[in-house]
Amino acid sequence: MKNLFTFIFSVAILHSFAQVNPKLQTKIDQQASELEANVIQWRRHFHEFPELSNREVKTGAYIAEHLKKLGLEVQYPVAKTGVVALLKGAKPGPVIALRADIDALPVTERNSLPFASKVKTTYNEQETGVMHACGHDTHTAILMGVAEILSKNKADLKGTVKFIFQPAEEGAPAGEEGGAALMVKEGVLENPKVDVIFGMHIISISPLGVITYKPAGMMAAADWFSIKVKGRQAHGSSPWMSIDPIVVSAQIISGLQTIVSRQTDLTKEAAVITVGRIQSGIRENIIPEEAVMAGTIRTLDVEMQDKIHEKIRLTATKIAESAGATAEVSIDKKFPLTYNDPALTEKMVPSLVRAAGKEKVMQIPAITGSEDFSEYQKKVPGLFFFVGAMPPNQDPSTVPSHHTPDFMIDESALLTGLKAMLNVTLEYMYLPANK
Ligand code: NI
């Protein structure tokens, strides 16, 4: 056991070395405020020219150019259209990865912003607009800002910062690899080996400037499923000659609803099954041969996840069988559970408080949205948090949610996000254990 003197002495040493110099913190906060207008400008650029998952070619090139100008070691493209850059601090220390996702969604923007997206494309054989309807444009702009400010302060940095601009967070197109899983596969967490990773998400439906987080399981595991129902084609006037896959599909959809509402213990954790797409038929008077539906499953517990998968298979195949049809079920595990390392989370909360203010940092219950940030967290400890960006004077119960044409954020949240990422990075570098 240490004597009191040694104890006091080591506490004193810890204090003199462990913390970021307050002058440096103040300087960096100041630089964040000065860069705010640029970050907003970058965000508007990405917002106006959004690109879908694995197609972020111009977005990636724009980011890479910015990072090269800062004098960073830049790798582009990585995992199709991603960008990775290294910033080496003047002093030894940990390798800290910071991640932003860069892709947009097949959603047609509905507002009169001067920088609203007019981009159109074909997705899943349908005409659609393309929109940054999840705010990844803000994440990209914020991380570009973080890179710029940290580059200016190289002399004071301990360790290395690895900037990860990741494509396809929303999911790669069918048949393609992409997103965080592909980044990890291509070695983004190696060379140099990443010790810790931080990421954030802007949230249009939570109060402006408020940072929220949850230790341990924060965001649900997401799986995608598809069910192909095969019946028998016939003339629409004589359904008795058919095995109607549309009617069978309707029964399957109703059956799936009872898995969560009647077969899952909802006092333990929440769960969601959504059928988001159904396709069948070509003409009014033809009963088609096939129907295909596809959807998503969200779970916050691994055991519950396995059980729900099993029940989906059972429900679909047995209902189809009862009608003389067949159902082919495929389930694709998309994203694991987003898991914030509890010890790391506790250490970093003061940095979040520094960035947003004491009353503006709070814990939240788990949510059923998913994040492929979880792929990195499977390999290294990580912290993911939310930055509220709800425009003022909005009713939280009716404010447009993410992935909708009316999705809207208040740009003043970008400064909060910028400060939070900067503070977390800087303070992690100076944690006593990381000397
Ligand atoms: Ni998102």
PDB file of N, CA, C and O and ligand atoms in Angstrom, residues 101 134 136 139 169-170 201 371 403, ligand 1:
ATOM      1  N   ASP A 101     -19.831   9.557 -41.618  1.00  0.00           N
ATOM      2  CA  ASP A 101     -20.404   8.874 -42.782  1.00  0.00           C
ATOM      3  C   ASP A 101     -20.788   9.923 -43.823  1.00  0.00           C
ATOM      4  O   ASP A 101     -21.094  11.063 -43.482  1.00  0.00           O
ATOM      5  N   CYS A 134     -30.517  12.333 -43.743  1.00  0.00           N
ATOM      6  CA  CYS A 134     -30.143  11.806 -42.425  1.00  0.00           C
ATOM      7  C   CYS A 134     -29.052  12.679 -41.810  1.00  0.00           C
ATOM      8  O   CYS A 134     -28.546  12.397 -40.733  1.00  0.00           O
ATOM      9  N   HIS A 136     -25.933  13.259 -42.901  1.00  0.00           N
ATOM     10  CA  HIS A 136     -24.526  12.844 -43.018  1.00  0.00           C
ATOM     11  C   HIS A 136     -23.672  13.959 -43.629  1.00  0.00           C
ATOM     12  O   HIS A 136     -22.455  13.964 -43.457  1.00  0.00           O
ATOM     13  N   HIS A 139     -22.109  15.606 -40.741  1.00  0.00           N
ATOM     14  CA  HIS A 139     -21.001  14.832 -40.144  1.00  0.00           C
ATOM     15  C   HIS A 139     -19.718  15.033 -40.955  1.00  0.00           C
ATOM     16  O   HIS A 139     -18.635  15.180 -40.399  1.00  0.00           O
ATOM     17  N   GLU A 169     -23.088   4.216 -45.250  1.00  0.00           N
ATOM     18  CA  GLU A 169     -23.590   3.876 -43.907  1.00  0.00           C
ATOM     19  C   GLU A 169     -25.024   3.360 -43.997  1.00  0.00           C
ATOM     20  O   GLU A 169     -25.440   2.505 -43.220  1.00  0.00           O
ATOM     21  N   GLU A 170     -25.765   3.887 -44.956  1.00  0.00           N
ATOM     22  CA  GLU A 170     -27.180   3.497 -45.089  1.00  0.00           C
ATOM     23  C   GLU A 170     -27.337   2.100 -45.687  1.00  0.00           C
ATOM     24  O   GLU A 170     -28.440   1.590 -45.795  1.00  0.00           O
ATOM     25  N   HIS A 201     -23.776  11.553 -34.395  1.00  0.00           N
ATOM     26  CA  HIS A 201     -24.863  11.689 -35.362  1.00  0.00           C
ATOM     27  C   HIS A 201     -25.713  12.891 -35.004  1.00  0.00           C
ATOM     28  O   HIS A 201     -26.079  13.068 -33.848  1.00  0.00           O
ATOM     29  N   GLU A 371     -26.761   1.807 -36.639  1.00  0.00           N
ATOM     30  CA  GLU A 371     -25.577   2.504 -37.087  1.00  0.00           C
ATOM     31  C   GLU A 371     -24.523   1.484 -37.422  1.00  0.00           C
ATOM     32  O   GLU A 371     -24.290   0.576 -36.622  1.00  0.00           O
ATOM     33  N   HIS A 403     -34.808  10.623 -42.736  1.00  0.00           N
ATOM     34  CA  HIS A 403     -35.200   9.820 -43.907  1.00  0.00           C
ATOM     35  C   HIS A 403     -36.529  10.282 -44.515  1.00  0.00           C
ATOM     36  O   HIS A 403     -37.175   9.511 -45.212  1.00  0.00           O
TER      37      HIS A 403
HETATM   38 NI    NI B   1     -27.665   8.437 -40.430  1.00  0.00          NI
END
